Coordinates of C-alpha atoms and ligand atoms in Angstrom, one line a residue:
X12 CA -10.7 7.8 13.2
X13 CA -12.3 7.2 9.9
X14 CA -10.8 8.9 6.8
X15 CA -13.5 11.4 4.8
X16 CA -14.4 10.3 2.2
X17 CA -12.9 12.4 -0.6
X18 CA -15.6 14.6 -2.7
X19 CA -17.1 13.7 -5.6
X20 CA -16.9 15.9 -9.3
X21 CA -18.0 15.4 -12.2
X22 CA -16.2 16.2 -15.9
X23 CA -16.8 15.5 -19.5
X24 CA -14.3 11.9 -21.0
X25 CA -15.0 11.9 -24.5
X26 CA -18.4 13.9 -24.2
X27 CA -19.5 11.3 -21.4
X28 CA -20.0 12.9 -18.5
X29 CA -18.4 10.6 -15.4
X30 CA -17.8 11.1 -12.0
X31 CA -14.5 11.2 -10.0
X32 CA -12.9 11.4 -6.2
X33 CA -11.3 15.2 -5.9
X34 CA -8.2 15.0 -5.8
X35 CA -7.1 12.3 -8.8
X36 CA -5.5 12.5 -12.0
X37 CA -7.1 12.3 -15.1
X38 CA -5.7 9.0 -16.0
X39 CA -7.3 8.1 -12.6
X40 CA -10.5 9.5 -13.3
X41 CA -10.5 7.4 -16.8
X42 CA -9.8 4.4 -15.4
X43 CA -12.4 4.3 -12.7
X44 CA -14.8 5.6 -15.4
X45 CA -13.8 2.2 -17.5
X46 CA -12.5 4.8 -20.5
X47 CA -9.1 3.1 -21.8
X48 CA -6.0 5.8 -21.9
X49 CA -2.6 4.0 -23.2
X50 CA 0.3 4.0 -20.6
X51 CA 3.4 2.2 -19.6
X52 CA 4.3 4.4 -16.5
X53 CA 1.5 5.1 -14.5
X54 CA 0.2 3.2 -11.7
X55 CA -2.5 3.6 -9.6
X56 CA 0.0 3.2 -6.2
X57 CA 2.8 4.9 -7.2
X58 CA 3.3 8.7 -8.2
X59 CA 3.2 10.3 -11.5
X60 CA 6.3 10.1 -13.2
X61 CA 5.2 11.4 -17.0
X62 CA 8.3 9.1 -18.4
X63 CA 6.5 7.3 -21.7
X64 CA 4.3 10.1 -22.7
X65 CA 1.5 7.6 -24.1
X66 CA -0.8 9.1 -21.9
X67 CA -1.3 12.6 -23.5
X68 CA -5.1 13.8 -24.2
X69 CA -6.8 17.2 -25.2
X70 CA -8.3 18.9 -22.2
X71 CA -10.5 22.4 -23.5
X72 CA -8.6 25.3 -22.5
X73 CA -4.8 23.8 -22.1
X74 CA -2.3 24.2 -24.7
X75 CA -0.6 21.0 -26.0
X76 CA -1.4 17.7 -25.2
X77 CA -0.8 17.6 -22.1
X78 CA 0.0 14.0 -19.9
X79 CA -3.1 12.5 -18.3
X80 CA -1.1 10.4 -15.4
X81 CA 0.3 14.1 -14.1
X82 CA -3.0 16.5 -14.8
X83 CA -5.4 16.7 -11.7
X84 CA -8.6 16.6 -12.9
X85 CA -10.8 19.3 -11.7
X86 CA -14.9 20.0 -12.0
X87 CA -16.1 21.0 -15.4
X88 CA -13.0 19.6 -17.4
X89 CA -13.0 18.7 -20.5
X90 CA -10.8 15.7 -21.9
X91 CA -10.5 14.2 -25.2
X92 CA -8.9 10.7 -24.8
X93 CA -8.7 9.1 -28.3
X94 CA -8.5 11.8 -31.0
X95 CA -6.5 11.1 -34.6
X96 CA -3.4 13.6 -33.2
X97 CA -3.8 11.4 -30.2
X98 CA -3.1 8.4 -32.0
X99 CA -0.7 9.9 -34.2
X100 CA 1.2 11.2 -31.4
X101 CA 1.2 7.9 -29.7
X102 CA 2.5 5.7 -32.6
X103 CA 5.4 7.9 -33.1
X104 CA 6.5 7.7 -29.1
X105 CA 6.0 4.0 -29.2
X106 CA 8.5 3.5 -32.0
X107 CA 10.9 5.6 -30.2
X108 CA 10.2 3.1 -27.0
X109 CA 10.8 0.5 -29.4
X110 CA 13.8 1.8 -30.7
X111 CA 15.4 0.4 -27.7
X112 CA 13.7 -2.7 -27.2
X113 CA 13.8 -6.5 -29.3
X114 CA 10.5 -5.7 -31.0
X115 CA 10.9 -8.0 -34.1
X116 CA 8.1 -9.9 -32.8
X117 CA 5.6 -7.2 -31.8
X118 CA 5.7 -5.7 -36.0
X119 CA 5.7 -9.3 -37.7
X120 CA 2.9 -9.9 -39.6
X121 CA 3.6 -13.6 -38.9
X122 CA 3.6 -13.2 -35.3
X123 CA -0.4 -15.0 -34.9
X124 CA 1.0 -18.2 -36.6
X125 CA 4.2 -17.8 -35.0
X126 CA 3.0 -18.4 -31.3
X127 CA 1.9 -22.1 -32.7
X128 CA 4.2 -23.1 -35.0
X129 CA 7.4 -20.4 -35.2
X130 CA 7.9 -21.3 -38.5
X131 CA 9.7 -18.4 -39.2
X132 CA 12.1 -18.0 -36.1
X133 CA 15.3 -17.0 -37.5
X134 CA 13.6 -13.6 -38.5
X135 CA 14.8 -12.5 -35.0
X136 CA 18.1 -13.2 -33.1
X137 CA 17.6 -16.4 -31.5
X138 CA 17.2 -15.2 -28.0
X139 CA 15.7 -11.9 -28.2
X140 CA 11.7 -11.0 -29.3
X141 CA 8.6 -12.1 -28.1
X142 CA 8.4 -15.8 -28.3
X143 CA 11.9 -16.0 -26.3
X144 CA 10.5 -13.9 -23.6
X145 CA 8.7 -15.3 -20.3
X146 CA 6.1 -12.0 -20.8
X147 CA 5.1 -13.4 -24.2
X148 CA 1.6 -13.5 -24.1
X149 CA 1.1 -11.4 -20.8
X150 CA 2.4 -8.0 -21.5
X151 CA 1.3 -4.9 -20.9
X152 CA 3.6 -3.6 -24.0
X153 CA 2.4 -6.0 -26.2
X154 CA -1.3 -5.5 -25.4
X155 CA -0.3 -1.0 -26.0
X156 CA 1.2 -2.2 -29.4
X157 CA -1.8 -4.2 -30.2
X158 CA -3.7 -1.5 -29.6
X159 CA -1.8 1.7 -30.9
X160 CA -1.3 -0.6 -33.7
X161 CA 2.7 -0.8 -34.7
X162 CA 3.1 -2.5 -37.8
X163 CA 6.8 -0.5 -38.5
X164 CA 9.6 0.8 -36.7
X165 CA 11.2 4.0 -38.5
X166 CA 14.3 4.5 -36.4
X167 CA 17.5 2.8 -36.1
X168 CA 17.1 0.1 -33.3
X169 CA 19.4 -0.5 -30.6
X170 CA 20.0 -3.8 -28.7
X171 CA 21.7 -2.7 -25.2
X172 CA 23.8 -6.1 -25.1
X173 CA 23.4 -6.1 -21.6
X174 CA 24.2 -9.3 -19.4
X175 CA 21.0 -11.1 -18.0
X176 CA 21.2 -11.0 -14.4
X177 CA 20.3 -14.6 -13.3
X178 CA 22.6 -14.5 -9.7
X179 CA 19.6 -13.4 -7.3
X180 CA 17.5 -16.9 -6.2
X181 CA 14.4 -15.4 -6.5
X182 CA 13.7 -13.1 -9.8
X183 CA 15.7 -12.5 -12.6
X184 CA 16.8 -8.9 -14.8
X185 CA 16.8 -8.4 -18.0
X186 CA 17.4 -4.7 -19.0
X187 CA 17.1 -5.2 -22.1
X188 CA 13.7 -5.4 -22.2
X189 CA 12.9 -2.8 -19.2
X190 CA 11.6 0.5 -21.0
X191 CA 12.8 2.9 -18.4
X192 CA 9.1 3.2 -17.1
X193 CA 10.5 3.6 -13.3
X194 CA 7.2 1.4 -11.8
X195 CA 9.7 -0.7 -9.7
X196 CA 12.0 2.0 -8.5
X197 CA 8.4 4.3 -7.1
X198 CA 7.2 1.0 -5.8
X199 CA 10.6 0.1 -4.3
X200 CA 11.0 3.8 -2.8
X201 CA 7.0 5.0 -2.1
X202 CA 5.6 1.8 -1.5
X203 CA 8.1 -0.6 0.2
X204 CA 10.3 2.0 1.8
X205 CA 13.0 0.2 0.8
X206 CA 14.9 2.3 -1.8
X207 CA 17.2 -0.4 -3.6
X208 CA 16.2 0.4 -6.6
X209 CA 16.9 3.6 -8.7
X210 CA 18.0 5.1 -11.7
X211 CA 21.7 4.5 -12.4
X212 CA 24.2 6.3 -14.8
X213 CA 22.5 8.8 -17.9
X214 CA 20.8 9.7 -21.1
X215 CA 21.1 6.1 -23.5
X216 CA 23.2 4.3 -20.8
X217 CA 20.7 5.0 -18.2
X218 CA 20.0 1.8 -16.6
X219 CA 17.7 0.3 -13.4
X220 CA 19.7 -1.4 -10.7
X221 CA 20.4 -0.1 -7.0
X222 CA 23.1 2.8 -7.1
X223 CA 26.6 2.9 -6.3
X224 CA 27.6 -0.5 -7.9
X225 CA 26.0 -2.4 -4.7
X226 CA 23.9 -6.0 -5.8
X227 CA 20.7 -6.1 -4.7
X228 CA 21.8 -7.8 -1.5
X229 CA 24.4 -5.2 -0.5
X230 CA 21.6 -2.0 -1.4
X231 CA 19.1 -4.0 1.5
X232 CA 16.8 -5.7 -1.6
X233 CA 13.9 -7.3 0.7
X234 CA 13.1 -9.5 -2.2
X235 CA 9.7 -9.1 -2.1
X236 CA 8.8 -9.2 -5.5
X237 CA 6.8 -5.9 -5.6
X238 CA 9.1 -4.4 -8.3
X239 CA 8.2 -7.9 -10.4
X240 CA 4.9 -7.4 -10.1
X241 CA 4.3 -3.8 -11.7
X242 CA 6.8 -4.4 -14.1
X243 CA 5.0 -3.8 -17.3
X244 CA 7.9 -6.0 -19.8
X245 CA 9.6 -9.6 -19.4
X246 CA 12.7 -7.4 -17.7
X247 CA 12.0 -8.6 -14.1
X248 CA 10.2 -12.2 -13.8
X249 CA 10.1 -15.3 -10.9
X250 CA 12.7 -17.5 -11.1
X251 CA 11.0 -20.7 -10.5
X252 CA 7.8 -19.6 -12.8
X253 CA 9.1 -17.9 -15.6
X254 CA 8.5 -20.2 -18.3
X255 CA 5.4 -20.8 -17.2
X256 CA 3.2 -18.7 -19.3
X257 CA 0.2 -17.0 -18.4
X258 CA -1.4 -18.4 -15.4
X259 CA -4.9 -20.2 -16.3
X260 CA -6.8 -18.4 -13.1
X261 CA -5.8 -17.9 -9.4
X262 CA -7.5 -18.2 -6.1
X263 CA -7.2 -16.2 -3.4
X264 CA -6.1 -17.9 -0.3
X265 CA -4.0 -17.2 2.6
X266 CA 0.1 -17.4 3.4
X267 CA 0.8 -20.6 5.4
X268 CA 4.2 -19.0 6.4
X269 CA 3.7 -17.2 9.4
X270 CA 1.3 -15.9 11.6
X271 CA 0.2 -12.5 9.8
X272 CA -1.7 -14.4 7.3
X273 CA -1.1 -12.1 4.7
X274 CA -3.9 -12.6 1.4
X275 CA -2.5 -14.3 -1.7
X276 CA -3.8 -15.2 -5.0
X277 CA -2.5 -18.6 -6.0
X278 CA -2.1 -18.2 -9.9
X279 CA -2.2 -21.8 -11.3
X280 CA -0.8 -23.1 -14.8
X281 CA -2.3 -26.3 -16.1
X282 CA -3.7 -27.3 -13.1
X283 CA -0.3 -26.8 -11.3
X284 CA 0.1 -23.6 -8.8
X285 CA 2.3 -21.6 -10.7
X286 CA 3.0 -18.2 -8.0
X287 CA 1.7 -16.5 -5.6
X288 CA 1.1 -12.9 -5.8
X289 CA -0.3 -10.4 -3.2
X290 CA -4.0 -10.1 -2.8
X291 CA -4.9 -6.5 -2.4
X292 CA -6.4 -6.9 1.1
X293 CA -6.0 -3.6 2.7
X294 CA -6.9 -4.9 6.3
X295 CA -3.1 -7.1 6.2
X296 CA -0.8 -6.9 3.7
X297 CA -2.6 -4.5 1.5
X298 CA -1.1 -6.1 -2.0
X299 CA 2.2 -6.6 -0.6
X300 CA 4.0 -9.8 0.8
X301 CA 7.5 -11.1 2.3
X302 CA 9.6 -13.2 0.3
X303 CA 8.2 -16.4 1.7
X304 CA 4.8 -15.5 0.7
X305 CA 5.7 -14.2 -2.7
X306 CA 8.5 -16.4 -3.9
X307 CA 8.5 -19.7 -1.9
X308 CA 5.4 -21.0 -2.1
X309 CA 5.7 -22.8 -5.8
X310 CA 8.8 -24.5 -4.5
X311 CA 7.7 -25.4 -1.0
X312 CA 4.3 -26.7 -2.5
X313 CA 5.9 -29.0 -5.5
X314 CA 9.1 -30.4 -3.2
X315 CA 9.6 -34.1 -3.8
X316 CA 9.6 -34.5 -0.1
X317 CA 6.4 -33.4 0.5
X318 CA 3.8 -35.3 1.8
X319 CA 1.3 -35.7 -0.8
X320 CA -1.2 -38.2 0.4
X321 CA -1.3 -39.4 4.3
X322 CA 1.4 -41.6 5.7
X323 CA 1.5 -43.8 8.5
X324 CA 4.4 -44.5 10.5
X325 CA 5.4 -48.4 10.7
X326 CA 8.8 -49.1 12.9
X327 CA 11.3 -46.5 10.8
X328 CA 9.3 -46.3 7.8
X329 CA 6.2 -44.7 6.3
X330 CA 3.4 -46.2 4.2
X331 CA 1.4 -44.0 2.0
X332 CA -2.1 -44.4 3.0
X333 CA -5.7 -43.8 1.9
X334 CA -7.5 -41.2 3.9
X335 CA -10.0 -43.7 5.1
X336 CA -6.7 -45.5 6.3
X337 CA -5.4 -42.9 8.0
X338 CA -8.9 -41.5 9.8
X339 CA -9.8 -44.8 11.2
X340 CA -6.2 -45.3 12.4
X341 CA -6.7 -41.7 14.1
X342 CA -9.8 -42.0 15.3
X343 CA -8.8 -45.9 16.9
X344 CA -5.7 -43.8 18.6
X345 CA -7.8 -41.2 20.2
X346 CA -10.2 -43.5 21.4
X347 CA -7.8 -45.4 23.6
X348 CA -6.5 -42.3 25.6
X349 CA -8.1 -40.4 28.4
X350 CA -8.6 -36.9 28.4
X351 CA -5.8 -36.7 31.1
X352 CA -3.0 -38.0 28.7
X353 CA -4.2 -35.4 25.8
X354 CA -1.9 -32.9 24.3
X355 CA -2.7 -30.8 21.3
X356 CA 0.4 -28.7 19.6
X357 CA -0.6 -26.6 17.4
X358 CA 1.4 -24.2 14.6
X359 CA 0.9 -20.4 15.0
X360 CA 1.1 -19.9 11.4
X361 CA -2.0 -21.5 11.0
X362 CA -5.3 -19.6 10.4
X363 CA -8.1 -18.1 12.7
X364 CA -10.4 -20.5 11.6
X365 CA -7.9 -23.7 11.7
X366 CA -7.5 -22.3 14.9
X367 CA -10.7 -22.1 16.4
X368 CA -11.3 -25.8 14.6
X369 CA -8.4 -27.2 16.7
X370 CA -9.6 -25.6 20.2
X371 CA -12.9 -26.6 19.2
X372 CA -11.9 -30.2 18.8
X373 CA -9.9 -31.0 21.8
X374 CA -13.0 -29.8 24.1
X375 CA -15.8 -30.5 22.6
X376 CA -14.6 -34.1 20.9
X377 CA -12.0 -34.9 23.6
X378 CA -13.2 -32.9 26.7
X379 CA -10.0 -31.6 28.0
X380 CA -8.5 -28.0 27.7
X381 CA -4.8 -29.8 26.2
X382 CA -4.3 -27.3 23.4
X383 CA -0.9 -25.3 23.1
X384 CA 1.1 -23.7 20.9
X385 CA 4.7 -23.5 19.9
X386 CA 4.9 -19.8 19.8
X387 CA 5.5 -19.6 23.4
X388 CA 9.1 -21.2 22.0
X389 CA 9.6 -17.9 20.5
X390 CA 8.2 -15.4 23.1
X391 CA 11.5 -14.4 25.0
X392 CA 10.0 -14.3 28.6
X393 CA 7.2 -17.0 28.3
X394 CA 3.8 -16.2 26.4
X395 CA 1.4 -14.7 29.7
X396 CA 3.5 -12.1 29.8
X397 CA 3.3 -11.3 25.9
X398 CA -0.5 -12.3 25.8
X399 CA -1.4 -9.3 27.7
X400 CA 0.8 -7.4 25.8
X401 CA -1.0 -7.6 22.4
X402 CA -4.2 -7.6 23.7
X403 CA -4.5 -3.8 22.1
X404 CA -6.8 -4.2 19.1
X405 CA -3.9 -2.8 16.3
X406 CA -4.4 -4.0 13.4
X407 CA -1.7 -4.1 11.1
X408 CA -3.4 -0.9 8.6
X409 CA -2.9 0.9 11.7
X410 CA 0.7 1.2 12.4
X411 CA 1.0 3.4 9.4
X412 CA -0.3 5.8 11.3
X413 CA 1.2 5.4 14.8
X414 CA 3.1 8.5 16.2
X415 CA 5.3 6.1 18.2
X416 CA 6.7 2.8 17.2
X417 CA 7.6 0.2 19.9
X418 CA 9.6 -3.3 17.8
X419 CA 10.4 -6.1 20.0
X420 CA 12.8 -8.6 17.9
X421 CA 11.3 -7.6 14.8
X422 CA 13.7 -7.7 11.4
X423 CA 11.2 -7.0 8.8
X424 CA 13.9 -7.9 6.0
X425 CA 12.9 -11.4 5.0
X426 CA 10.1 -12.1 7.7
X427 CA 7.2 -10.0 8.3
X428 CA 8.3 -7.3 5.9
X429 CA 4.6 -6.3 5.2
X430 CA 4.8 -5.2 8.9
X431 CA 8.3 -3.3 7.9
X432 CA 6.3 -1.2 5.5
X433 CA 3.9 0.0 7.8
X434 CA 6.3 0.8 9.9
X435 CA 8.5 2.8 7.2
X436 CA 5.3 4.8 6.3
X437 CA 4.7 5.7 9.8
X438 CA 8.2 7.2 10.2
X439 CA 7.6 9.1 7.0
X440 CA 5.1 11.1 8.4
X441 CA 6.8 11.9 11.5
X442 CA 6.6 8.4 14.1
X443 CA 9.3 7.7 16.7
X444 CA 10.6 4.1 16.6
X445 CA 12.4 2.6 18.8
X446 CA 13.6 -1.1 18.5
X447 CA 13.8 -3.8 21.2
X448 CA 16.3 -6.7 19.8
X449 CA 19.8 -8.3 20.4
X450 CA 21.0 -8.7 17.4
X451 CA 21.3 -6.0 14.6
X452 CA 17.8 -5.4 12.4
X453 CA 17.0 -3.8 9.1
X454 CA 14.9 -1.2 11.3
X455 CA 17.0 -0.5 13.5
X456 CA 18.9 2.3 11.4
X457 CA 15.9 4.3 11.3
X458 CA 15.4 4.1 15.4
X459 CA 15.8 7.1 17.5
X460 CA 17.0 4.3 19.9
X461 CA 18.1 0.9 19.9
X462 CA 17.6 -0.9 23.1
X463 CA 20.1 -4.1 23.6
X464 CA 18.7 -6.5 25.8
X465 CA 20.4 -9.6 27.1
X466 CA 18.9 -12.5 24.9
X467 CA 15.4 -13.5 26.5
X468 CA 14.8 -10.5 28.3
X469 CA 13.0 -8.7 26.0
X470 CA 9.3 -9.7 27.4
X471 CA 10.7 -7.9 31.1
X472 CA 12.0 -5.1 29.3
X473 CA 9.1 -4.2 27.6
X474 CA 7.1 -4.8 31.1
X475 CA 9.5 -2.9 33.3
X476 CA 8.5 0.2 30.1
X477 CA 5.2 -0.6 30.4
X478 CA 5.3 0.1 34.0
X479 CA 7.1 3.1 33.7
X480 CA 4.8 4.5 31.2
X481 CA 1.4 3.7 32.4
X482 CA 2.1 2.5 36.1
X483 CA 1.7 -1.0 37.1
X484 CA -0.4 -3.6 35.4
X485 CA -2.0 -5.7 37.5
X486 CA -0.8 -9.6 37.1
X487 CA 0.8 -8.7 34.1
Ligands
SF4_14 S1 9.9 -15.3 -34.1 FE1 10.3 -14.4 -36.1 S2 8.6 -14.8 -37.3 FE2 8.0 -15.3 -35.3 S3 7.0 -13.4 -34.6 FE3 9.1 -13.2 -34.0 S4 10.1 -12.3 -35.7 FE4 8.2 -12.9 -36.4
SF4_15 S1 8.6 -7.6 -22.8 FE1 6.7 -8.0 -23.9 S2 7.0 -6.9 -25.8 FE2 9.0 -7.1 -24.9 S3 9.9 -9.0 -25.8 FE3 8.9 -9.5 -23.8 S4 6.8 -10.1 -24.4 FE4 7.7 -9.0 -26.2
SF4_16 S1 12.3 -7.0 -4.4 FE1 11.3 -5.4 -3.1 S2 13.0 -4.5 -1.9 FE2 13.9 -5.7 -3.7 S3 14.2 -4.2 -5.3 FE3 12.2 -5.1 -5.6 S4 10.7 -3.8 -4.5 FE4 12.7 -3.3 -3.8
SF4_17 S1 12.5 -3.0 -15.0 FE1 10.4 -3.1 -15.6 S2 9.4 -1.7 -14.1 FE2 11.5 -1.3 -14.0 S3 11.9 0.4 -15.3 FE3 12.3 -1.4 -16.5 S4 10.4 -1.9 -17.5 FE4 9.9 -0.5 -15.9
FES18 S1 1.5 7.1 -18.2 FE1 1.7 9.2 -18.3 S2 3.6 9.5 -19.0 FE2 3.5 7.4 -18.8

């Protein structure tokens, strides 16, 4: 069923009347409208948390300033986003964010030439500030100071000491850059489902980190990278990219790694791909990815063993190869062979299209119907009796908002997880699960049952339910 559409108001942003979807905030409202309102906590996915206070405005008829990222805007308001107490206001918090943070760097009044040259370095300890700081030219704290316009700090300031964290493979921690913002423990908790991530101990000694002493390995951490990416500081960065910089551009693309084909954005560094990050597709993985997709790519893409141009096998060796080479020596194979003693494997990871290419080819170039696949490997039970099981049109949006949840061998820790969080926001508003698998999984804690199986009967268990549940299938 299609969701309604959600009304449409109108209210006054800095005498500019705009338009708005009941039901937003007024931060919201501003930033669909294009009208700039300083924040560090809010995020368009996550719930208000009201933590760094930048966001205050004027609205006619409320007392106090009161915090844009937790005010619902409603018909007829009127805001005032940019006023001289605004600003006022907003300098003064800043500092006290700063307080806590190496900000050296962001008051210098050297910093321009000091991105160049760092002629004057030893102003700051030698590994803290700015231009020691994978974020450096790519933060959203720098760009707030920039524009709130910090060219002091009046308070004492206070360097945490904390230990980098550097044990995970896949991101590294800093905390003594985060600002206490919260972005990755709401995206860790609302979005993912995952809850690793929370506020641990109090007042100045508050700290991120999953609770009760567990690593991120022990608390369930899917590594996923979503916390990374709405980090607003250099306090949670990719490994393998860190140093990196800001990424010249990115193309969107799609995740080789499995068969979901989750939508990436392939950020590339001097002509190099430097990450991948999630596209914000909402018909697949609707900006969020498995750790494959999100953290392996670089690696995988830039391994010395990789094939890099084509090779041709002679006796145990292989030559490197022009393409010309290589088609002629493909096309002079496939000549010689009748249609008869044709056989096409092809990945299920690969795309639709790459699909429909390869099918394509093998009948129409080599007449024969030799295509197969090795996901039948994988398909406990052989893959006719799973084909007719998927044929219901489900797309992967949908299983949010399934009332009953049927998973057959599916751990959504590592593998699939975008499927995991679909599933997680279906149970929050009320679904069933139930898991088919062998082994342990990560969803099977949250199953009303767990169903055992011997290994490789799952396909007939799931038929014999079938049965049970809608009668017999013909030829199933
Ligand atoms: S490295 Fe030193 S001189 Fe350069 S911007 Fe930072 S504090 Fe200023
Ligand atoms: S997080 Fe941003 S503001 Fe802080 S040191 Fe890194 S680049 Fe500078
Ligand atoms: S990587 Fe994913 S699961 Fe792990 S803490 Fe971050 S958001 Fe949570
Ligand atoms: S680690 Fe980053 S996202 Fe998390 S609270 Fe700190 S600054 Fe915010
Ligand atoms: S954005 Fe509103 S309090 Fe941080």
């Amino acid at each position: 069923m299609a969701l309604k559409e959600p009304k449409k108001l109108t209210m006054e942003i800095n005498h500019q009347k705009v338009s708005f979807p009941e039901g937003v905030t007024v931060h919201r409202a501003a930033e669909l409208n294009n009208i700039y309102i300083p924040s560090l906590c809010s995020h368009k996915d996550l719930s208000p948390f009201g933590g760094c206070r930048l966001c205050m405005v004027e609205i006619e008829g409320m007392r106090g300033y009161p915090l844009s990222c937790n005010t619902i805007a409603t018909k007829g308001m009127k805001v005032l986003t940019d006023t001289v107490m605004l600003r006022e206001l907003r300098k003064e918090i800043l500092k006290l964010i700063l307080s806590e943070h190496p900000s050296s760097c962001l008051v210098c009044d050297e910093s321009d030439e000091c991105k160049d040259y760092q002629g004057t370095i030893r102003k700051t300890g030698v590994t803290t500030g700015c231009r020691f700081c994978p974020n450096d030219g790519q933060c959203e704290l720098q760009d707030i100071v920039d524009h709130i316009g910090i060219t002091e700090i009046d308070y004492p300031i206070y360097y945490h000491g904390y230990e980098a964290e550097h044990d995970d493979p896949f991101y590294d921690r800093d905390y003594n850059i985060c600002i206490l913002c919260g972005r990755c423990v709401r995206m860790c908790q609302e979005v993912r489902g995952t809850g690793v991530l929370a506020f641990t101990y109090r007042g100045s000694h508050a700290k991120i980190g999953p609770a009760f002493g567990r690593n991120h390995v022990e608390a369930g951490c899917e590594f996923c990278g979503a916390c990374v990416d709405v980090c607003p500081t250099g306090a949670l960065v990719d490994k393998v990219s860190k140093w990196d910089g800001k990424p010249d551009g990115f193309h969107v693309s799609t995740c080789p790694f499995c068969a979901i084909g989750c939508q990436v954005e392939l950020n590339y560094k001097n002509g190099r791909l430097s990450k991948a990050r999630a596209n914000l597709d909402p018909e697949v993985n609707d900006g969020q990815l498995c750790l494959r997709g999100r953290f392996c790519m670089p690696e995988t893409t830039h391994h010395f063993e990789r094939a890099r141009k084509p090779m041709l096998q002679k006796g145990d060796y292989f030559r490197e190869v022009s393409w010309d080479e290589a088609k002629e020596a493909v096309v002079g194979k496939l000549k010689g062979i009748k249609p008869s003693e044709f056989l096409m494997l092809v990945s299920p990871d690969l795309t639709n299209e790459s699909l429909f290419a390869a099918q394509k080819f093998v009948r129409s170039c080599l007449k024969c119907n030799s295509i197969d696949s090795s996901a039948r490997m994988e398909l406990p039970g052989g893959l006719g009796l799973w084909s007719k099981l998927f044929s219901l049109p489900i797309s992967i949006k949908n299983i949010a908002k399934a009332d009953a949840i049927l998973a057959a061998g599916l751990d959504s820790r590592f593998d699939f997880s975008v499927v995991g969080v679909k599933v997680r926001r279906a149970l929050d508003h009320g679904a069933k699960l139930v898991t088919i698998d062998p082994r342990d999984s990560n969803l099977a804690r949250y199953a009303e049952d767990w169903l055992q199986p011997v290994p490789g009967t799952e396909g007939l268990l799931i038929k014999t339910i079938v049965d049970a549940v809608v009668g017999k299938i013909a030829n199933l």
